[in-house]
Short mmCIF file of C-alpha atoms in Angstrom, two decimals:
data_model
loop_
_atom_site.label_atom_id
_atom_site.label_comp_id
_atom_site.label_asym_id
_atom_site.label_seq_id
_atom_site.Cartn_x
_atom_site.Cartn_y
_atom_site.Cartn_z
CA GLN A 26 -83.49 -21.87 31.56
CA VAL A 27 -83.20 -21.17 35.35
CA GLN A 28 -84.44 -18.34 37.27
CA LEU A 29 -85.25 -16.80 40.69
CA VAL A 30 -88.63 -15.30 41.66
CA GLU A 31 -88.83 -13.09 44.59
CA SER A 32 -91.63 -12.35 46.85
CA GLY A 33 -92.96 -11.03 49.95
CA GLY A 34 -91.72 -7.09 49.81
CA GLY A 35 -93.94 -3.88 50.66
CA LEU A 36 -94.75 -1.26 52.58
CA VAL A 37 -94.26 -2.01 56.82
CA GLN A 38 -94.01 0.76 59.85
CA PRO A 39 -90.64 0.83 61.63
CA GLY A 40 -90.62 -1.98 64.35
CA GLY A 41 -92.98 -4.47 61.85
CA SER A 42 -91.92 -7.38 60.50
CA LEU A 43 -91.63 -9.03 56.61
CA ARG A 44 -90.88 -11.94 54.95
CA LEU A 45 -89.37 -11.82 52.16
CA SER A 46 -89.29 -15.43 49.84
CA CYS A 47 -86.90 -16.74 46.80
CA ALA A 48 -87.82 -19.73 44.70
CA ALA A 49 -85.24 -21.07 42.40
CA SER A 50 -86.74 -23.00 39.55
CA GLY A 51 -85.71 -24.48 36.35
CA SER A 52 -83.31 -27.05 35.04
CA ILE A 53 -81.57 -27.15 38.54
CA PHE A 54 -79.50 -30.10 39.74
CA ARG A 55 -78.28 -28.45 43.04
CA VAL A 56 -78.38 -24.72 44.71
CA ARG A 57 -75.25 -23.67 46.15
CA THR A 58 -75.04 -20.35 48.20
CA MET A 59 -78.35 -18.57 48.35
CA GLY A 60 -78.39 -14.91 49.53
CA TRP A 61 -80.16 -11.36 49.73
CA TYR A 62 -78.56 -8.22 48.64
CA ARG A 63 -80.07 -4.64 48.93
CA GLU A 64 -79.81 -1.52 46.90
CA ALA A 65 -80.54 1.47 48.58
CA ALA A 66 -81.12 4.70 47.23
CA GLY A 67 -77.90 6.35 46.56
CA LYS A 68 -76.30 3.47 48.19
CA GLU A 69 -74.28 0.72 46.87
CA ARG A 70 -75.57 -2.71 46.54
CA GLU A 71 -75.04 -4.71 50.23
CA LEU A 72 -75.00 -7.85 51.39
CA VAL A 73 -77.84 -8.74 53.73
CA ALA A 74 -77.66 -12.28 54.56
CA SER A 75 -76.40 -15.39 52.93
CA THR A 76 -76.27 -19.53 53.43
CA ASP A 77 -74.69 -21.94 51.71
CA SER A 78 -75.88 -25.45 51.33
CA THR A 79 -74.36 -26.57 54.64
CA GLY A 80 -76.34 -24.08 56.35
CA ALA A 81 -73.68 -21.80 57.25
CA THR A 82 -74.72 -18.11 57.40
CA LYS A 83 -73.33 -14.90 56.77
CA PHE A 84 -75.35 -11.60 57.65
CA GLY A 85 -74.56 -7.88 56.81
CA SER A 86 -73.72 -5.76 60.41
CA SER A 87 -76.60 -3.51 60.32
CA VAL A 88 -79.12 -6.56 60.06
CA LYS A 89 -77.67 -9.11 62.73
CA GLY A 90 -79.82 -9.92 65.61
CA ARG A 91 -82.95 -8.55 63.48
CA PHE A 92 -82.79 -10.55 60.70
CA THR A 93 -82.87 -14.19 60.29
CA ILE A 94 -81.91 -16.50 56.91
CA SER A 95 -83.29 -20.02 56.40
CA ARG A 96 -83.92 -22.03 53.28
CA ASP A 97 -85.90 -25.12 52.39
CA ASN A 98 -83.56 -27.50 50.12
CA ALA A 99 -86.44 -29.72 48.93
CA LYS A 100 -88.05 -26.08 47.55
CA ASN A 101 -84.86 -24.49 46.44
CA THR A 102 -86.52 -21.49 48.04
CA LEU A 103 -84.71 -18.99 50.47
CA TYR A 104 -86.40 -17.00 53.24
CA LEU A 105 -85.35 -13.57 54.75
CA GLN A 106 -87.09 -13.00 58.36
CA MET A 107 -86.81 -9.56 59.12
CA ASN A 108 -87.80 -7.90 62.30
CA SER A 109 -87.68 -4.72 64.00
CA LEU A 110 -87.12 -2.92 60.39
CA LYS A 111 -85.90 0.38 60.95
CA PRO A 112 -86.56 3.33 58.11
CA GLU A 113 -82.92 2.59 56.55
CA ASP A 114 -83.79 -0.87 55.67
CA THR A 115 -85.62 0.52 52.96
CA ALA A 116 -84.27 -0.82 49.52
CA VAL A 117 -84.71 -3.07 46.87
CA TYR A 118 -84.03 -6.43 47.97
CA VAL A 119 -82.37 -8.96 45.02
CA CYS A 120 -82.20 -12.39 45.82
CA ASN A 121 -78.67 -14.28 44.74
CA ALA A 122 -78.27 -18.13 44.04
CA ASP A 123 -75.01 -19.97 42.57
CA VAL A 124 -76.61 -22.72 40.74
CA ILE A 125 -75.70 -26.06 39.05
CA SER A 126 -77.79 -26.90 36.20
CA THR A 127 -78.71 -30.21 34.67
CA SER A 128 -76.61 -29.45 31.95
CA ASN A 129 -73.90 -29.44 34.64
CA ARG A 130 -73.11 -25.16 34.07
CA LEU A 131 -72.35 -23.23 37.44
CA LEU A 132 -74.85 -20.35 36.90
CA GLU A 133 -74.61 -17.03 39.12
CA LEU A 134 -78.52 -15.72 39.48
CA TRP A 135 -80.09 -12.69 40.28
CA GLY A 136 -83.46 -11.93 41.08
CA GLN A 137 -85.79 -9.10 39.56
CA GLY A 138 -85.94 -7.53 43.24
CA THR A 139 -88.68 -6.83 45.79
CA LEU A 140 -89.19 -3.32 47.10
CA VAL A 141 -89.16 -2.96 51.10
CA THR A 142 -90.21 0.24 52.20
CA VAL A 143 -90.05 1.07 56.07
CA SER A 144 -91.85 4.17 57.00
CA SER A 145 -94.90 5.34 59.34
#
């Protein structure tokens, strides 16, 4: 079984920072693209940021310059550093990963989500 486990969400004041983590575990041969999406109340799921196995990154327009994404390939772990947080960043942040399993299956995985609330 292969799964993603997220951590790091919580309540933060506007202008504050949080770091999210997402660890892939199980029968993994290789992790390809990893990314974060978010789901805010009444809105569609949107890409926050992603990174592929070469280190190339993509960011949603609303977070560029404030969020950074990184990964530790040895630990199959993805990080999202969120700075200068705004109330409109409030959402459930969900980790996504494309994983090749040890049985040579390509799997698209989603985490359970972690809530980030930006409020004074």
